[in-house]
Every structure is written in C-alpha cells, then in structure tokens.
Short mmCIF file of C-alpha atoms in Angstrom, two decimals:
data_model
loop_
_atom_site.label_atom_id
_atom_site.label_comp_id
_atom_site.label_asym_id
_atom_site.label_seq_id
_atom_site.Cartn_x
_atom_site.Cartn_y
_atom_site.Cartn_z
CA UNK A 1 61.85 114.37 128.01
CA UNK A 2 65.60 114.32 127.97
CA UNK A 3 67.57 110.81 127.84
CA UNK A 4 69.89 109.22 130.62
CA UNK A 5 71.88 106.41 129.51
CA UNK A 6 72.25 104.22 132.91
CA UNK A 7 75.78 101.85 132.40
CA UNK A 8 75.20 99.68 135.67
CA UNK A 9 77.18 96.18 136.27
CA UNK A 10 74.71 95.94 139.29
CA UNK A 11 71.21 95.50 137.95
CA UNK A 12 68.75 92.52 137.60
CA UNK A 13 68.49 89.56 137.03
CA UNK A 14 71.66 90.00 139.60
CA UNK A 15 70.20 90.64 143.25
CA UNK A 16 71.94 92.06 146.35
CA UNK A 17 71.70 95.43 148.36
CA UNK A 18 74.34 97.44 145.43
CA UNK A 19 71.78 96.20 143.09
CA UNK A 20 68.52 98.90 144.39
CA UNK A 21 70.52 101.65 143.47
CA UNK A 22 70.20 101.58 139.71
CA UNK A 23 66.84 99.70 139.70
CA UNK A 24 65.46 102.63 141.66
CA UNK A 25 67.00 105.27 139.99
CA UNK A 26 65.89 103.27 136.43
CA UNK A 27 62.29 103.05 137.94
CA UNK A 28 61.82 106.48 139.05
CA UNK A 29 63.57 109.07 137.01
CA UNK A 30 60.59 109.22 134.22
CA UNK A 31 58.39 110.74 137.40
CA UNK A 32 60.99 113.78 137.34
CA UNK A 33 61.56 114.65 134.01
CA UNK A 34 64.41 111.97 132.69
CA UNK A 35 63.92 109.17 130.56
CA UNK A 36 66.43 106.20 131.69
CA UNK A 37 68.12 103.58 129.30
CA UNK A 38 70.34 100.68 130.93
CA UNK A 39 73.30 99.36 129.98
CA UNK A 40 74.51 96.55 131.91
CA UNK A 41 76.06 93.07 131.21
CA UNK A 42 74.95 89.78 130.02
CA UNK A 43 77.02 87.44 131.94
CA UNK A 44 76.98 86.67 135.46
CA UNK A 45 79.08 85.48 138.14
CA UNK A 46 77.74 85.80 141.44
CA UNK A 47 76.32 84.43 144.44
CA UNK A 48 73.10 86.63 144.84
CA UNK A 49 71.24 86.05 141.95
CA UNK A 50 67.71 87.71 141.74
CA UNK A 51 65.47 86.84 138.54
CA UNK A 52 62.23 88.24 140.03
CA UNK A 53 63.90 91.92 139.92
CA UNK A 54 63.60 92.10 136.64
CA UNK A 55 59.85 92.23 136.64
CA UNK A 56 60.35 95.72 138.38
CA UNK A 57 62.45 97.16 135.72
CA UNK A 58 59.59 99.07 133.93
CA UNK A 59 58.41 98.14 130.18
CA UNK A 60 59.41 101.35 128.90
CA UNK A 61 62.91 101.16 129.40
CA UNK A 62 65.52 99.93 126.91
CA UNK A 63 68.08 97.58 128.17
CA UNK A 64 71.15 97.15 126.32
CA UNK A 65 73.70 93.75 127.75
CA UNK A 66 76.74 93.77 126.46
CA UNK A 67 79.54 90.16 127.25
CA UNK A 68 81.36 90.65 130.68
CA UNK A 69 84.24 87.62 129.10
CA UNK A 70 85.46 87.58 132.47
CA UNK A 71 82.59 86.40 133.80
CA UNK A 72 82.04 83.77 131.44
CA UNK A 73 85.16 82.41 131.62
CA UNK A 74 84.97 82.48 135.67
CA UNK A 75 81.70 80.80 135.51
CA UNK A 76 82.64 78.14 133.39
CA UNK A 77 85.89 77.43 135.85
CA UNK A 78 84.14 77.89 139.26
CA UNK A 79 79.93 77.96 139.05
CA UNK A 80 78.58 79.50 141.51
CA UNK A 81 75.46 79.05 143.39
CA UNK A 82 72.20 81.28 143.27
CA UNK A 83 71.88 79.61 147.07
CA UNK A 84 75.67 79.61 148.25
CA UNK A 85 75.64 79.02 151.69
CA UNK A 86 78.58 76.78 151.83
CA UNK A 87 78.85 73.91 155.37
CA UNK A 88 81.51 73.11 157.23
CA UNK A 89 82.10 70.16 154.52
CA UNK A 90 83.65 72.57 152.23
CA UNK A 91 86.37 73.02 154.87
CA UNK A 92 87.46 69.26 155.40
CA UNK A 93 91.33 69.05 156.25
CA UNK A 94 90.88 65.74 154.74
CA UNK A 95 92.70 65.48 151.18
CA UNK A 96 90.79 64.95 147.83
CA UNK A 97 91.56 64.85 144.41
CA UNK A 98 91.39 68.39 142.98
CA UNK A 99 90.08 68.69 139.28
CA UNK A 100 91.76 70.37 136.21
CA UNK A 101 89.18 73.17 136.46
CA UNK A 102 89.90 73.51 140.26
CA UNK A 103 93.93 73.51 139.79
CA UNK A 104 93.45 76.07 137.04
CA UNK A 105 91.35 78.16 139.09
CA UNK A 106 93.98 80.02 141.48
CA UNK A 107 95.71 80.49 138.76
CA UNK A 108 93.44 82.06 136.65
CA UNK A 109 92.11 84.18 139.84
CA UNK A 110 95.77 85.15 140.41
CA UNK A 111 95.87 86.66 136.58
CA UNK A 112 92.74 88.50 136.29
CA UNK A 113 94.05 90.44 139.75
CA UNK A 114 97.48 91.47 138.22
CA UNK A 115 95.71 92.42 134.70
CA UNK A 116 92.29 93.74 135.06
CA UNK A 117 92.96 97.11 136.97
CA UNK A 118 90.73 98.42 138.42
CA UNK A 119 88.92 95.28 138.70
CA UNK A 120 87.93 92.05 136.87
CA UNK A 121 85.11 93.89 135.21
CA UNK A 122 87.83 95.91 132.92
CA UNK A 123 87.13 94.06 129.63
CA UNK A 124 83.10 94.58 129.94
CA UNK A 125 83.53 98.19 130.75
CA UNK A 126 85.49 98.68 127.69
CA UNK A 127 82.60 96.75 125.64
CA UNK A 128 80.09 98.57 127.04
CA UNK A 129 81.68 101.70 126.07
CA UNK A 130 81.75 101.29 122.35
CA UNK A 131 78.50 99.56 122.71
CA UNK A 132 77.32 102.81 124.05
CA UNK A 133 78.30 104.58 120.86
CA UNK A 134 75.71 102.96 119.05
CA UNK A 135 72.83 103.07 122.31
CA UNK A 136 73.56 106.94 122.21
CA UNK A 137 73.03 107.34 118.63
CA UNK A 138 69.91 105.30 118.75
CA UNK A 139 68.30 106.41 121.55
CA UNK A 140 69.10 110.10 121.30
CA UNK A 141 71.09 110.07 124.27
CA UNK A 142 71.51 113.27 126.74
CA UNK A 143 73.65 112.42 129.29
CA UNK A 144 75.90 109.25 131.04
CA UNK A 145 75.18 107.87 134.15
CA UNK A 146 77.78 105.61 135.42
CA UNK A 147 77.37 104.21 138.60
CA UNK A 148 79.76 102.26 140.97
CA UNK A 149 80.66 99.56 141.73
CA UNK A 150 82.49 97.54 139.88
CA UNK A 151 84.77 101.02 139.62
CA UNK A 152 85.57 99.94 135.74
CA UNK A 153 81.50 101.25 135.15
CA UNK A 154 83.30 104.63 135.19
CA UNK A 155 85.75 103.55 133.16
CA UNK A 156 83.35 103.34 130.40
CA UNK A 157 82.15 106.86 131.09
CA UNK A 158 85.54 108.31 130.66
CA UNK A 159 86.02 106.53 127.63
CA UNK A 160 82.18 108.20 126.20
CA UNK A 161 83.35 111.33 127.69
CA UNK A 162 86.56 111.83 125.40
CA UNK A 163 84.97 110.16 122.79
CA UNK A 164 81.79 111.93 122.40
CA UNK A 165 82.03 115.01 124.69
CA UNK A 166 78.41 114.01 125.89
CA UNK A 167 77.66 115.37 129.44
CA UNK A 168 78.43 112.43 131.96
CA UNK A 169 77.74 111.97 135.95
CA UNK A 170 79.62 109.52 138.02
CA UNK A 171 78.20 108.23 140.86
CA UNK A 172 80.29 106.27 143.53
CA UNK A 173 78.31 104.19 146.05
CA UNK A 174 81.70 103.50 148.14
CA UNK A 175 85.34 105.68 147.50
CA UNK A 176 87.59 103.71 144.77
CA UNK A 177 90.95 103.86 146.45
CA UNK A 178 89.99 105.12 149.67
CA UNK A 179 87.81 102.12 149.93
CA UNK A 180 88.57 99.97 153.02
CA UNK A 181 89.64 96.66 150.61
CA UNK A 182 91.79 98.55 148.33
CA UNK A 183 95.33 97.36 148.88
CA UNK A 184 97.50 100.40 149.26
CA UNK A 185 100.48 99.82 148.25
CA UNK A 186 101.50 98.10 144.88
CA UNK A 187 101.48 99.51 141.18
CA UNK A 188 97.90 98.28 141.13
CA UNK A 189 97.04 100.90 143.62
CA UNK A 190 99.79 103.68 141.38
CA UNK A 191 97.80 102.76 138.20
CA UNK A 192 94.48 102.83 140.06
CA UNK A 193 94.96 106.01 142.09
CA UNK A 194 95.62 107.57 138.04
CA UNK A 195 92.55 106.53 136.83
CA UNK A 196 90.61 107.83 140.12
CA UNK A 197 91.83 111.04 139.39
CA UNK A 198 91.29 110.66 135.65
CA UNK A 199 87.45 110.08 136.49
CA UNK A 200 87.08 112.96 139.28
CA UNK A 201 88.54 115.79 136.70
CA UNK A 202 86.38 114.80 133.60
CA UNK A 203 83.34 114.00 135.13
CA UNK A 204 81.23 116.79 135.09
CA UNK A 205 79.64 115.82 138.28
CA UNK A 206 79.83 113.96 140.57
CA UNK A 207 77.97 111.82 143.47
CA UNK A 208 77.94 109.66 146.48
CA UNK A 209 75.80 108.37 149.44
CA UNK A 210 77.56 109.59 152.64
CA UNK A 211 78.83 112.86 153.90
CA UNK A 212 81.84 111.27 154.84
CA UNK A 213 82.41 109.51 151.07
CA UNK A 214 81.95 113.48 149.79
CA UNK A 215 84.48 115.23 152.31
CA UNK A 216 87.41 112.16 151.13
CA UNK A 217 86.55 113.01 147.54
CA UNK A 218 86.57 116.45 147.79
CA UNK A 219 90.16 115.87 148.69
CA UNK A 220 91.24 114.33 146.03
CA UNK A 221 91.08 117.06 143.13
CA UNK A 222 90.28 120.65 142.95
CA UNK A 223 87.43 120.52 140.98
CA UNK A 224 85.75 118.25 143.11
CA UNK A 225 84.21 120.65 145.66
CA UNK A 226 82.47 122.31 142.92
CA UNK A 227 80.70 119.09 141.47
CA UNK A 228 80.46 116.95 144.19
CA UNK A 229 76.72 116.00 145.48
CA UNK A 230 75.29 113.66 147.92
CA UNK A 231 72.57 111.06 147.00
CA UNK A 232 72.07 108.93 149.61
CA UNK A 233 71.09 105.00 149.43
CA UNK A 234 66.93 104.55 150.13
CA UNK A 235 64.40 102.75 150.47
CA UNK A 236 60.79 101.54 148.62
CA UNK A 237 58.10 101.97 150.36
CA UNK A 238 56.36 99.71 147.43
CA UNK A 239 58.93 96.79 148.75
CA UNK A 240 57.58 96.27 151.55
CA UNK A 241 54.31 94.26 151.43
CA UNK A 242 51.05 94.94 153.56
CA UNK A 243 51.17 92.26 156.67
CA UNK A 244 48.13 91.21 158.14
CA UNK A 245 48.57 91.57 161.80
CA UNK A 246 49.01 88.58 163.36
CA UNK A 247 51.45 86.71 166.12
CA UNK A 248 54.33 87.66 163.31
CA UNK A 249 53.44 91.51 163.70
CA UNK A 250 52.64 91.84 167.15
CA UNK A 251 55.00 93.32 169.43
CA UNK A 252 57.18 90.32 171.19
CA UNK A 253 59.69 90.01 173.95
CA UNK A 254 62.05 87.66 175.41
CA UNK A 255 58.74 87.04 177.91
CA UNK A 256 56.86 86.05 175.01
CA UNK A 257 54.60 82.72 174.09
CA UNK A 258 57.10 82.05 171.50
CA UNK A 259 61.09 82.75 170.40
CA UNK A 260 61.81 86.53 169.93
CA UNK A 261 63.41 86.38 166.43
CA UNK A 262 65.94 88.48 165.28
CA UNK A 263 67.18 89.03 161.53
CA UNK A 264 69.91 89.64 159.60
CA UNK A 265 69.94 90.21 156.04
CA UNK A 266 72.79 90.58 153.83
CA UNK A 267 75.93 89.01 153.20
CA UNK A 268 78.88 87.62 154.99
CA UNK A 269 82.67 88.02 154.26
CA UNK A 270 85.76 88.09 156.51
CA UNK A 271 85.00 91.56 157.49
CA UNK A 272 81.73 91.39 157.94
CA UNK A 273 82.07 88.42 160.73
CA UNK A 274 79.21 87.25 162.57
CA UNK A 275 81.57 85.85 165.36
CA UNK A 276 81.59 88.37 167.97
CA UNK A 277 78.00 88.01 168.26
CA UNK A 278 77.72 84.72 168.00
CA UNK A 279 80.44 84.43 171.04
CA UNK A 280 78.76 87.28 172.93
CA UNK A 281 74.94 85.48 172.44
CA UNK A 282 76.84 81.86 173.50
CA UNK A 283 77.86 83.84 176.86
CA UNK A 284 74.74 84.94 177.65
CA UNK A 285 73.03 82.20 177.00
CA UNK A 286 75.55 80.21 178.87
CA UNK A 287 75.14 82.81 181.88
CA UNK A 288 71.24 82.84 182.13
CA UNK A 289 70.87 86.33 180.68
CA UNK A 290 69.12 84.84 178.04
CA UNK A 291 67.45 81.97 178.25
CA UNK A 292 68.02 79.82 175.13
CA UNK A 293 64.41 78.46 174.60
CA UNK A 294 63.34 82.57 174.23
CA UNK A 295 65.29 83.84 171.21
CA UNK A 296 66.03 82.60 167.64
CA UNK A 297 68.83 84.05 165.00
CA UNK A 298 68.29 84.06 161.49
CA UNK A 299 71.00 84.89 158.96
CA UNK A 300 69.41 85.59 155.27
CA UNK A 301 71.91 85.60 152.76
CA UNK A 302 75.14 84.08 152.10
CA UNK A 303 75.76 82.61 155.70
CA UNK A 304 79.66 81.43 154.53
CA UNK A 305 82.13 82.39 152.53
CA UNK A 306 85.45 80.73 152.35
CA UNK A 307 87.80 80.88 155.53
CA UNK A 308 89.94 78.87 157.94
CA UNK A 309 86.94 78.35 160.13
CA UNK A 310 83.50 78.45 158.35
CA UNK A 311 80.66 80.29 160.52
CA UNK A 312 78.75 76.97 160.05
CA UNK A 313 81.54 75.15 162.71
CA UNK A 314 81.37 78.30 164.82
CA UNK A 315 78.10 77.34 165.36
CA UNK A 316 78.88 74.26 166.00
CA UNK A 317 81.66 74.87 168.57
CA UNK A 318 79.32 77.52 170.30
CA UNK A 319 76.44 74.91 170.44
CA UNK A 320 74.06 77.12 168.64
CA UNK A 321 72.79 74.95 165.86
CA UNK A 322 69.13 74.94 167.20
CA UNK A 323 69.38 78.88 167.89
CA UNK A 324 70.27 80.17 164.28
CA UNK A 325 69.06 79.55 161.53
CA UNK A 326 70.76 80.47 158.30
CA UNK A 327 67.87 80.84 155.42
CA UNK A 328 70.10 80.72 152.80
CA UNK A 329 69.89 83.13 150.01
CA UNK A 330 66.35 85.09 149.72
CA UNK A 331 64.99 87.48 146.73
CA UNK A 332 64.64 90.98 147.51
CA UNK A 333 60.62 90.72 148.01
CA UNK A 334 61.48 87.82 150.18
CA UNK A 335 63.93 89.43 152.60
CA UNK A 336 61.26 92.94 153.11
CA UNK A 337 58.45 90.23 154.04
CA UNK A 338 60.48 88.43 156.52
CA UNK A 339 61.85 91.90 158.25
CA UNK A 340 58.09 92.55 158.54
CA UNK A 341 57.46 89.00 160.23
CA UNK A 342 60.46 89.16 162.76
CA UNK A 343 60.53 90.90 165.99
CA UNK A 344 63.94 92.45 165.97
CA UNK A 345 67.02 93.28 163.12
CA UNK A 346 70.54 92.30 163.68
CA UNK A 347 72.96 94.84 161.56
CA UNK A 348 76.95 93.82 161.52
CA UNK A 349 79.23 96.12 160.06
CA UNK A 350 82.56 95.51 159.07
CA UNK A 351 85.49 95.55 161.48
CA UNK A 352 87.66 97.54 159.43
CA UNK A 353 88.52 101.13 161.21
CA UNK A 354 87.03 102.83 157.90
CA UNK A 355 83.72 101.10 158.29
CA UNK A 356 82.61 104.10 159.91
CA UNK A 357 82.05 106.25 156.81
CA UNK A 358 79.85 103.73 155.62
CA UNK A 359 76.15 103.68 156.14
CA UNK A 360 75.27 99.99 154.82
CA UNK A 361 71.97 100.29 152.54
CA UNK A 362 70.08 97.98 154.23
CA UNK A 363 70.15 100.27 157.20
CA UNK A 364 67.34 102.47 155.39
CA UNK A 365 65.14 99.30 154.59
CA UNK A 366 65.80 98.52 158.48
CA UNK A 367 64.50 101.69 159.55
CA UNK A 368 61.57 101.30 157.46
CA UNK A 369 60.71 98.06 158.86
CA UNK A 370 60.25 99.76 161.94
CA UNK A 371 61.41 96.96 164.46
CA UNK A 372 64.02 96.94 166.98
CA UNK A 373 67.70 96.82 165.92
CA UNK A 374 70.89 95.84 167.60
CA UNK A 375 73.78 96.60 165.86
CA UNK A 376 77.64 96.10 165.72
CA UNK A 377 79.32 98.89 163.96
CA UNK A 378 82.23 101.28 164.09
CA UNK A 379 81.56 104.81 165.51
CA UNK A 380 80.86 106.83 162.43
CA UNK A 381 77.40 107.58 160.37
CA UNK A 382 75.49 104.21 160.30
CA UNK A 383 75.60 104.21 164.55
CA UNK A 384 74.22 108.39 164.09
CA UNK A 385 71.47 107.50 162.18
CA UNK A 386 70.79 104.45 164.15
CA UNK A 387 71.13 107.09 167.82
CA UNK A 388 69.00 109.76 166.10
CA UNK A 389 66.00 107.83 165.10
CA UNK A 390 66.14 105.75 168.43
CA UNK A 391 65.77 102.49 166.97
CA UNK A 392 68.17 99.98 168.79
CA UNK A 393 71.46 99.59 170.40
CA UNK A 394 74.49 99.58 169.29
CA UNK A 395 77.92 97.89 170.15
CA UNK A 396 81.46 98.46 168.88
CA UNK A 397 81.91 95.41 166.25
CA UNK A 398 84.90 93.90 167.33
CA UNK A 399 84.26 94.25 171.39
CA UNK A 400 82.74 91.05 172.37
CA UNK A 401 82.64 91.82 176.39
CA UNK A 402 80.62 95.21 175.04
CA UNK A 403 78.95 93.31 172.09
CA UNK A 404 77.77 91.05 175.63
CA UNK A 405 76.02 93.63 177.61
CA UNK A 406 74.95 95.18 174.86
CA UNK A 407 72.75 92.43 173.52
CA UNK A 408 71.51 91.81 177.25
CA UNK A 409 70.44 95.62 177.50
CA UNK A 410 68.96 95.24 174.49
CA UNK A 411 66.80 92.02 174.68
CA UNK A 412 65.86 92.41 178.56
CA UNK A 413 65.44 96.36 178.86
CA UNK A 414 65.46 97.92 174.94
CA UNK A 415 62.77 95.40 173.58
CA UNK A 416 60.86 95.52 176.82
CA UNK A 417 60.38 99.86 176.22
CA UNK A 418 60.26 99.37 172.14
CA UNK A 419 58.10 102.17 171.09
CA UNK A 420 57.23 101.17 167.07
CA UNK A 421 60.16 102.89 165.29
CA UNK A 422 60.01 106.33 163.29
CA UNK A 423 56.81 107.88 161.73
CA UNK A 424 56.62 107.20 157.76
CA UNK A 425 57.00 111.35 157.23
CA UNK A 426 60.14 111.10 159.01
CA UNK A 427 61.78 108.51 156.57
CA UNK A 428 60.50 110.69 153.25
CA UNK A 429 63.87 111.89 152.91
CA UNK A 430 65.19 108.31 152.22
CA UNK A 431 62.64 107.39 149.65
CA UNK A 432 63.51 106.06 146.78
CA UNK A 433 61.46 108.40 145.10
CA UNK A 434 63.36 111.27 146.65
CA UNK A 435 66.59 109.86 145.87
CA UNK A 436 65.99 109.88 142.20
CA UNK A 437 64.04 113.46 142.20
CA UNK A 438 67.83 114.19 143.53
CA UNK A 439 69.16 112.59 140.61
CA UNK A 440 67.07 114.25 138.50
CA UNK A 441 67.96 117.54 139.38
CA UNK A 442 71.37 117.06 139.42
CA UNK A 443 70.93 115.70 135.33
CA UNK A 444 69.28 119.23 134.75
CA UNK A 445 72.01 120.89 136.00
CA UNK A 446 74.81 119.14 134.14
CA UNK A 447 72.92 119.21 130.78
CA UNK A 448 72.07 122.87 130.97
CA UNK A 449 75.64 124.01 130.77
CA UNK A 450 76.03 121.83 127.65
CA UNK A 451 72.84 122.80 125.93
CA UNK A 452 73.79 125.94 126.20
CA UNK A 453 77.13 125.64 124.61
CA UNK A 454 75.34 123.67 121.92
CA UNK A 455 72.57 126.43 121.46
CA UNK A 456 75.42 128.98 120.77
CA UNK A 457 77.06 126.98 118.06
CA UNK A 458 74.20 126.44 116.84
CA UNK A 459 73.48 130.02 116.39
CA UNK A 460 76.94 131.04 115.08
CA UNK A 461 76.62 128.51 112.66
CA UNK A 462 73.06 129.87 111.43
CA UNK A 463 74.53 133.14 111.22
CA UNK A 464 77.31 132.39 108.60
#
C-alpha cells in the first residue's frame, strides 16, 4: 500500500470545524488504497481545544509533532482557554493595572505579523519540513499531503518538493490571498502573493472544497487548470450518535409543550456577528411574532471574542439573557449529540461580500442532522445547497429588517410544514468516506506519473 505523509497544523488534540478535514482524510484513506502518516505540531495555542479527538486517530498511524516556537512563546505570554467564552467583564472601561506579560503582548503580536509571512505558523512549517526528511526516509514515504490552513503547511511542501523531488498535493480549504481576511495591500500581501504562486506552479496537484475556491485558483497560474480538483468538506455519519426518540427528537414547534430550541455551533469573530439576529429575534419578540416563553437560542462555541461591545452586553442591552444560552466550548462528539437533541440550526456566515464562495463545513454536519435551519449568509454556494436540499430559510447576513421576517416565516410557517430533511442516500456524496476515496484517487494519479519516471531510470540504469 503506497505511503501519504499528512503535514496538518489542524489535527487533534486541537478541535474545531478546520480540524475534520485531516482527521477524516487520516482515518479513511487505508479503506482506498493509501496508507496515511501525520505530521503536525506539538504546541498549541488556541481556543478550541479537543483531547477526545485523538482517540479517533486510528492506532495504525504514525504521528510525527514537531515545536510550533511561536506557539509556545504566545502561550506562555497570553494562555488561552480550552472554554473561552469571555463576559462583558473583560470589556470594563474601568482602568487596571496591566502586567509585564500583558504590556509585552501587543508588542510581541505586532512582531510576529510583520515577520512571520505568511502567517505566525512560519517557523513550525520550516521545522516540520526538515523533520519530514527524516519521516520520509523512515516511513518509505510516497507522496506529500499538505493541507491548509495555516497557509505556511504548504510552505513545508514546497520546501520537500525542491528538496526531495517527492510527488506532493496541496490542498487549500479557503484561497490564500484571495481569502476574505487577507489584507491587500502592503509588502506582506507582495511577498505573500510570491509564495502563492510559488506553491500553485510546483505542486503537482492541487485541491479545494468549493467550485468557486477552484475557478479563483485556476486564475492564478497556467498550470492550474490542469491540476486543479475539488474535494469538498463532509461529514461522518459515525459522529453522529444513535438518539433514542424522545421529547428531544420529536418534531417541535413554536406551539409546542416546551421552548423550540435552536443551535448554533461554531465560532464567533467580528465577521461572523451574531448581532443582526440577535436585533432581528429582540424585534420580534418585542412585536408578538414570537412569543418569548416559546423559543430558546443556544450558541456552542466561543460565544466572544474581543471587541468594542462584547455579544455578552448585546444580550444584555437586547434583554435576552433568559433566551440564549451560550454553552461555552463543546467537543466534537458533544456538539453532533446536541444538533440531534435540538429542534432547529442557526447558521451565520460572515458579512464580508466574499463570504459567498464559502460553504462553512458545518453546513454538511447540519444537513445531516436533518433539522430545520435558518440561516444568514451571502448569496453564493452555502445559501444553493441550503435552497436545493430544502432545509430552511435563509436571510441576507447583514439585513436585519429581512433577517426579521425571515426568522418569523421561518418559526411560524417553515417549522410548522418541516418535512424531516434529506434522505441519507442523498447526502452519500458528502461522506467522509467519499471525500477521502476522492483523495485517494487523486494520490494515484499524481504518483503514477512519477513511478513511471522512476521505472524508466530504473531501467536505463539496469541496462548499462
């Protein structure tokens, strides 16, 4: 069975959405012919840690850490919680004392964004790269896999591919500087929109997750259109625990013995701002649409990041402290199980005009989940898939007088007609397991070329 060397920032015990990818792909290959090996870091600085992933990481596989210094230093300088979910306390206008460590802090932040181009995981992508020397040798390496992001993963894979000449496959889960929070002007972006174009000619193929993200890329360099392949994000079926039927299950309504509650899971940023739906659910609670006794919001994940005005005083000002809820941060198994308890999912997109080439991954766990959704997003791929499977309503994210009848169509007529959500045969296509039989095939085809080439040497040699 040929050997795929995995290098993956994202992967366990770090949790998070951009985290499934590589598990998946690291879980599944071996069922289609590729034996995966990870490479990934050993120090962490996140919000959205997940220890319990690691007990799906199969036994068989090797997995190689190598220091992200970065990190370390970051985490010794600002620590950051497994359960973030920062209050309106952390947002006091009243003066305090600020440490050493906290003074340093901007200042450090302010450094690692002028030096580490193309992002603050530079200096473990180049460690992970001559670590990989030795993993390849060892493990009898076929082919790279570098997946993004951080976009310095493929830095590493450019580094193996002029090193070694092995075969090597990048794989982009969002565009690098057509991303909608790359700043576009600057010599960061010169220096960044170099090594872009470094990756996308020496790669020897390539691969992302929307039609959109393929169309930009195949833009960007004429031997793109050639290489380029869509993989889309997925989901596991074997996430999703069995649910005894019970009051949890059942189908509910606004009409209902208890709350209808609706979930969202995933994080929060600027962006990504829960506001216009908070104000739009405030108004119609405050005009009778909905009454406030019959529905309850739950936010799982990181419910605040920091801003002028927390979302934890928004819902303060709106008077909604007894209808949301934010859980805090949940593990992967925990978030499917909940999604599976609730009666409805809430999906916000980001605000950005972009957003609309992205399809957020936790849209194909959402569809799997096979409950209502209402969702605020940009016109693009994520509101298409939403429309062709008929599974909610959706709103333009930064509307709130549309976000306002929206979410009164959708909890007084959409609910009320709710009609269980797309057949399982329906959803194969965005299996995991499908994903990474993808995957697989696109390994085969990069390694033949090679083999080949190697086969003929090989033969030339014999001869003299």
């Amino acid at each position: 069975m040929p050997r795929v060397l995995v290098i993956a920032h994202l992967f366990p015990p770090i949790g998070g959405i951009g985290v499934q990818r590589a598990l998946k792909f690291t879980q599944y290959l071996s069922e289609y012919g590729w034996s995966p090996v990870v490479l990934t870091t050993s120090d962490f600085h996140v919000a959205t840690m997940d220890p319990s992933l690691l007990e799906k990481v199969p036994a068989s596989v090797p997995v190689y850490r190598t220091a992200d210094r970065m990190a370390r230093w970051m985490a010794r300088i600002s620590p950051v919680s497994a359960h973030a979910a920062k209050t309106s306390e952390n947002f006091s206008a009243k003066p305090t004392k600020r440490s050493f460590k906290q003074r340093l802090l901007p200042m450090l932040k302010t450094l690692r964004n002028t030096l580490a181009i193309p992002d603050e995981q530079l200096l473990w992508a180049i460690s992970a790269a001559f670590a990989a020397r030795h993993v390849i040798r060892k493990e009898q390496i076929d082919c790279v896999f570098t997946t993004s992001g951080p976009n310095s993963a493929h830095i590493a894979g450019y580094l193996l591919k002029r090193w070694l000449g092995i075969p090597w496959v990048a794989d982009f889960r969002d565009p690098w500087t057509d991303n909608m929070h790359f700043p576009d002007e600057g010599v960061r972006a010169v220096v960044e929109r170099a090594l872009e174009r470094c990756v996308l000619k020496t790669a020897d193929a390539l691969i992302t997750v929307t039609d959109s993200f393929a169309s930009l890329f195949k833009h960007k360099h004429p031997s793109v259109p050639g290489k380029i392949h869509v993989i889309r994000n997925g989901v596991d079926p074997a996430d999703f625990p069995i649910v005894t039927p019970d009051h949890h299950t059942s189908h509910q309504t606004l009409a209902g013995e208890r709350p209808f509650t609706l979930l969202y899971a995933g994080i929060l940023y600027p962006k990504r701002s829960p506001e216009i739906f908070l104000r739009a659910l405030q108004r119609a609670i405050a005009s009778g649409a909905i009454q406030r006794e019959q529905i309850r919001i739950e936010f799982a994940g990181v419910f605040d990041y920091p801003a002028p005005v927390s979302n934890s005083q928004l819902l303060k000002e709106l008077d909604l402290e007894d209808v949301v809820q934010p859980l805090g941060y949940l593990s992967h198994d925990e978030v499917a199980k909940r999604m599976l308890q609730v009666d409805g999912l809430l999906l916000i997109g980001d605000a950005d005009e972009r957003a609309g080439m992205y399809i957020p991954g936790k849209v194909y766990e959402y569809l799997y989940a096979r409950k209502p959704v209402f969702a605020l997003l940009q016109p693009g791929e994520a509101a298409k898939l939403l429309e062709q499977f008929q599974v909610g309503v959706v709103a333009p994210v930064e509307d709130e007088e549309k976000v306002f009848q929206a979410l009164c169509v959708y909890c007084n007529e959409f609910i009320q007609n709710w009609s269980g959500g797309p057949n399982e045969q329906d959803l194969l296509i965005f299996s995991r397991q499908y994903e990474a039989q993808l995957l697989a095939d696109v390994l085969t085809e990069t390694l033949q070329p090679w083999l080949l080439e190697r086969n003929r040497s090989q033969s030339a040699w014999a001869v003299q």
